[in-house]
C-alpha positions as a LaTeX table, in Angstrom:
\begin{tabular}{lrrr}
\hline
Residue & $x$ (\AA) & $y$ (\AA) & $z$ (\AA) \\
\hline
Met1 & 57.02 & 65.01 & 103.65 \\
Lys2 & 53.62 & 66.62 & 104.14 \\
Asn3 & 51.43 & 65.86 & 107.13 \\
Thr4 & 48.00 & 64.32 & 106.78 \\
Phe5 & 44.85 & 64.27 & 108.88 \\
Val6 & 43.14 & 61.19 & 110.25 \\
Ala7 & 39.41 & 60.73 & 110.81 \\
Glu8 & 37.84 & 62.38 & 113.84 \\
Ile9 & 36.71 & 60.11 & 116.67 \\
Glu10 & 33.20 & 60.29 & 118.06 \\
Val11 & 32.93 & 59.71 & 121.82 \\
Pro12 & 30.12 & 60.10 & 124.38 \\
Lys13 & 30.03 & 63.49 & 126.13 \\
Ser14 & 30.65 & 61.82 & 129.47 \\
Lys15 & 34.01 & 60.55 & 128.19 \\
Arg16 & 35.07 & 63.65 & 126.28 \\
Lys17 & 37.54 & 64.98 & 128.85 \\
Ser18 & 39.37 & 61.68 & 129.32 \\
Ala19 & 39.33 & 60.91 & 125.60 \\
Thr20 & 40.78 & 64.34 & 124.77 \\
Ala21 & 43.63 & 63.86 & 127.27 \\
Ile22 & 44.45 & 60.41 & 125.88 \\
Leu23 & 44.39 & 61.62 & 122.28 \\
Lys24 & 46.72 & 64.51 & 123.09 \\
Arg25 & 49.21 & 62.08 & 124.62 \\
Ile26 & 48.98 & 59.82 & 121.59 \\
Glu27 & 49.32 & 62.79 & 119.21 \\
Ala28 & 52.49 & 63.94 & 120.99 \\
Leu29 & 53.99 & 60.45 & 120.74 \\
Ile30 & 53.11 & 60.07 & 117.07 \\
Ala31 & 54.84 & 63.36 & 116.31 \\
Ile32 & 58.23 & 62.09 & 117.51 \\
Ala33 & 57.85 & 58.32 & 117.10 \\
Glu34 & 59.72 & 56.30 & 114.51 \\
Pro35 & 57.54 & 54.21 & 112.12 \\
Glu36 & 58.65 & 50.91 & 113.65 \\
His37 & 57.52 & 52.02 & 117.10 \\
Leu38 & 54.11 & 52.98 & 115.76 \\
Glu39 & 53.86 & 49.56 & 114.17 \\
Met40 & 54.59 & 47.98 & 117.55 \\
Leu41 & 51.78 & 49.98 & 119.12 \\
Gln42 & 49.45 & 49.04 & 116.27 \\
Arg43 & 50.17 & 45.35 & 116.79 \\
Ser44 & 49.47 & 45.68 & 120.50 \\
Leu45 & 46.03 & 47.09 & 119.71 \\
Glu46 & 45.03 & 44.10 & 117.65 \\
Pro47 & 42.61 & 41.76 & 119.45 \\
Lys48 & 44.33 & 38.88 & 121.15 \\
Val49 & 42.33 & 35.76 & 121.89 \\
Val50 & 43.20 & 34.23 & 125.25 \\
Ser51 & 41.67 & 30.89 & 126.11 \\
Ser52 & 40.08 & 30.12 & 129.48 \\
Ala53 & 42.84 & 27.62 & 130.17 \\
Glu54 & 45.50 & 30.30 & 129.60 \\
Lys55 & 43.70 & 32.70 & 131.93 \\
Glu56 & 43.48 & 30.11 & 134.65 \\
Leu57 & 47.17 & 29.27 & 134.31 \\
Ala58 & 48.07 & 32.98 & 134.50 \\
Lys59 & 45.96 & 33.36 & 137.66 \\
Lys60 & 47.70 & 30.40 & 139.29 \\
Ile61 & 51.14 & 31.81 & 138.47 \\
Ala62 & 50.41 & 35.43 & 139.47 \\
Gly63 & 48.10 & 34.71 & 142.38 \\
Lys64 & 46.75 & 37.90 & 143.99 \\
Asp65 & 48.81 & 40.02 & 141.60 \\
Tyr66 & 46.85 & 38.81 & 138.58 \\
Val67 & 45.23 & 41.69 & 136.66 \\
Glu68 & 43.54 & 41.48 & 133.28 \\
Gly69 & 45.39 & 44.49 & 131.93 \\
Lys70 & 44.87 & 46.18 & 128.60 \\
Ser71 & 47.89 & 45.67 & 126.38 \\
Trp72 & 47.54 & 49.02 & 124.60 \\
Glu73 & 47.65 & 50.92 & 127.91 \\
Leu74 & 50.83 & 49.11 & 128.93 \\
Glu75 & 52.37 & 49.66 & 125.51 \\
Leu76 & 51.49 & 53.36 & 125.59 \\
Ala77 & 52.98 & 53.75 & 129.06 \\
Asn78 & 56.17 & 51.99 & 127.93 \\
Leu79 & 56.44 & 54.22 & 124.86 \\
Glu80 & 55.97 & 57.35 & 126.97 \\
Arg81 & 58.78 & 56.28 & 129.30 \\
Tyr82 & 60.96 & 55.44 & 126.29 \\
Tyr83 & 60.50 & 58.83 & 124.66 \\
Gln84 & 60.90 & 60.68 & 127.95 \\
Arg85 & 64.26 & 58.92 & 128.38 \\
Arg86 & 65.12 & 59.75 & 124.77 \\
Arg87 & 64.39 & 63.45 & 125.30 \\
Glu88 & 66.47 & 63.51 & 128.48 \\
Leu89 & 69.47 & 61.86 & 126.83 \\
Leu90 & 69.39 & 64.13 & 123.78 \\
Glu91 & 68.96 & 67.32 & 125.78 \\
Gly92 & 71.87 & 69.62 & 125.04 \\
Ser93 & 72.98 & 67.67 & 121.96 \\
Ile94 & 74.19 & 69.53 & 118.88 \\
Thr95 & 73.61 & 69.10 & 115.15 \\
Ser96 & 76.10 & 68.02 & 112.48 \\
Ser97 & 76.82 & 71.60 & 111.41 \\
Lys98 & 77.65 & 72.57 & 115.00 \\
Val99 & 79.90 & 69.52 & 115.34 \\
Ala100 & 81.71 & 70.47 & 112.13 \\
Glu101 & 82.22 & 73.98 & 113.48 \\
Leu102 & 83.36 & 72.68 & 116.88 \\
Leu103 & 85.90 & 70.23 & 115.44 \\
Gly104 & 87.00 & 72.44 & 112.57 \\
Cys105 & 85.74 & 70.08 & 109.88 \\
Gln106 & 85.26 & 71.40 & 106.36 \\
Asn107 & 81.67 & 70.21 & 106.06 \\
Arg108 & 78.93 & 68.04 & 107.58 \\
Ala109 & 79.91 & 65.13 & 105.33 \\
Thr110 & 83.06 & 64.70 & 107.41 \\
Val111 & 80.94 & 64.49 & 110.55 \\
Arg112 & 78.72 & 61.88 & 108.89 \\
Asp113 & 81.76 & 59.86 & 107.83 \\
Arg114 & 83.09 & 59.91 & 111.40 \\
Arg115 & 79.71 & 58.77 & 112.75 \\
Leu116 & 79.61 & 55.89 & 110.28 \\
Ala117 & 83.19 & 54.98 & 111.23 \\
Asn118 & 82.22 & 54.85 & 114.93 \\
Thr119 & 84.44 & 57.74 & 115.96 \\
Leu120 & 81.43 & 59.90 & 116.88 \\
Leu121 & 78.09 & 59.01 & 118.44 \\
Gly122 & 75.05 & 60.51 & 116.73 \\
Val123 & 71.37 & 59.66 & 117.13 \\
Lys124 & 68.76 & 60.47 & 114.49 \\
Asp125 & 65.98 & 62.56 & 116.00 \\
Arg126 & 63.12 & 63.98 & 113.91 \\
Gly127 & 65.12 & 63.49 & 110.75 \\
Val128 & 68.30 & 65.17 & 112.05 \\
Tyr129 & 71.34 & 63.56 & 113.64 \\
Lys130 & 72.19 & 64.94 & 117.07 \\
Tyr131 & 75.47 & 64.51 & 118.89 \\
Pro132 & 75.71 & 64.46 & 122.73 \\
Leu133 & 78.13 & 67.05 & 124.06 \\
Trp134 & 79.72 & 64.76 & 126.67 \\
Gln135 & 81.72 & 62.89 & 123.98 \\
Phe136 & 83.76 & 65.94 & 122.95 \\
Asp137 & 87.13 & 66.73 & 124.52 \\
Pro138 & 89.50 & 69.36 & 123.10 \\
Glu139 & 92.46 & 67.48 & 124.61 \\
Gly140 & 91.43 & 64.07 & 123.26 \\
Asp141 & 92.44 & 62.45 & 119.98 \\
Asp142 & 90.39 & 63.92 & 117.12 \\
Gly143 & 88.49 & 66.11 & 119.58 \\
Val144 & 86.66 & 63.34 & 121.46 \\
Ile145 & 87.21 & 61.50 & 124.74 \\
Asp146 & 90.10 & 59.09 & 124.43 \\
Gly147 & 88.86 & 55.53 & 123.91 \\
Leu148 & 85.42 & 56.48 & 122.63 \\
Pro149 & 85.94 & 55.02 & 119.11 \\
Glu150 & 87.08 & 51.68 & 120.54 \\
Val151 & 84.01 & 51.41 & 122.77 \\
Leu152 & 81.61 & 52.51 & 120.01 \\
Ala153 & 83.06 & 49.89 & 117.67 \\
Ala154 & 82.47 & 47.20 & 120.31 \\
Leu155 & 78.80 & 48.14 & 120.73 \\
Asp156 & 76.86 & 46.18 & 118.11 \\
Val157 & 73.49 & 47.82 & 118.83 \\
Ser158 & 71.43 & 50.78 & 117.64 \\
Asp159 & 72.67 & 54.34 & 118.09 \\
Phe160 & 70.08 & 55.10 & 120.75 \\
Thr161 & 70.91 & 51.92 & 122.67 \\
Lys162 & 74.55 & 53.01 & 122.63 \\
Leu163 & 73.59 & 56.42 & 124.02 \\
Asn164 & 71.42 & 54.85 & 126.71 \\
Trp165 & 74.15 & 52.37 & 127.67 \\
Phe166 & 76.77 & 55.08 & 128.11 \\
Asn167 & 74.52 & 57.00 & 130.51 \\
Lys168 & 72.97 & 54.16 & 132.51 \\
Pro169 & 74.51 & 53.07 & 135.86 \\
His170 & 76.15 & 49.65 & 135.49 \\
Leu171 & 76.67 & 46.99 & 138.16 \\
Ala172 & 80.02 & 46.05 & 136.63 \\
Phe173 & 81.25 & 49.58 & 137.35 \\
Glu174 & 80.11 & 49.91 & 140.95 \\
Gly175 & 76.88 & 51.58 & 139.90 \\
Lys176 & 78.62 & 54.19 & 137.77 \\
Ala177 & 77.66 & 54.99 & 134.17 \\
Pro178 & 80.08 & 53.88 & 131.41 \\
Ile179 & 80.69 & 57.51 & 130.43 \\
Glu180 & 82.19 & 58.10 & 133.90 \\
Ile181 & 84.43 & 55.06 & 133.48 \\
Leu182 & 85.52 & 56.27 & 130.05 \\
Lys183 & 86.55 & 59.63 & 131.47 \\
Gln184 & 88.66 & 57.71 & 134.00 \\
Gly185 & 90.52 & 56.07 & 131.12 \\
Arg186 & 89.35 & 52.50 & 131.83 \\
Val187 & 88.87 & 51.74 & 128.14 \\
Glu188 & 89.67 & 48.00 & 128.19 \\
Ala189 & 87.05 & 47.30 & 130.88 \\
Leu190 & 84.46 & 49.21 & 128.88 \\
Val191 & 85.26 & 47.40 & 125.64 \\
Thr192 & 84.83 & 44.05 & 127.39 \\
Glu193 & 81.40 & 45.01 & 128.71 \\
Ala194 & 80.40 & 46.68 & 125.45 \\
Arg195 & 81.01 & 43.47 & 123.48 \\
Ala196 & 78.40 & 41.72 & 125.65 \\
Val197 & 75.70 & 44.33 & 125.05 \\
Gly198 & 72.94 & 43.04 & 122.81 \\
Ile199 & 73.91 & 39.38 & 123.09 \\
Gly200 & 70.75 & 37.31 & 123.36 \\
Trp201 & 68.47 & 40.29 & 122.62 \\
\hline
\end{tabular}
């Protein structure tokens, strides 16, 4: 798919430096963002009419902490944190061809089939599926950590949410990340927690 250019933005000279910095941040996010995330940002930019009564109620609830914030700034900050986390979690991941080579598969289609069958975790990034290295184990069944397929099958959420869940400290596991618990062989405990992920989202 070919790229396209959008219209240039005219800003006062006094605001040029700040505007340039903001646009560069937005440009970087657009380059790696999925369409649905851009749509979320677009919706946040749409004018929202807040009545005087709603403002007064918000002030009473928040008290001194009440701030009339700009929704697009908050949304942009949230997206930046999201993509920073995404980059961190995918750092060191390998592509389908590398996975096929690592596991001795005949082709990438086998890797895709295993991902769809929840025996491998892959996250689509810039049009290419990437596979975190921590899931591979030469001594495990089918070349992955024992119990991984069972936990993946119990996680009824997006691929990225699965990746984030595996690497995020969890209160149920004494502040340890699920991947640490999986390496300890506590598969049943992980499956129980995994089934609850996404409920009520």
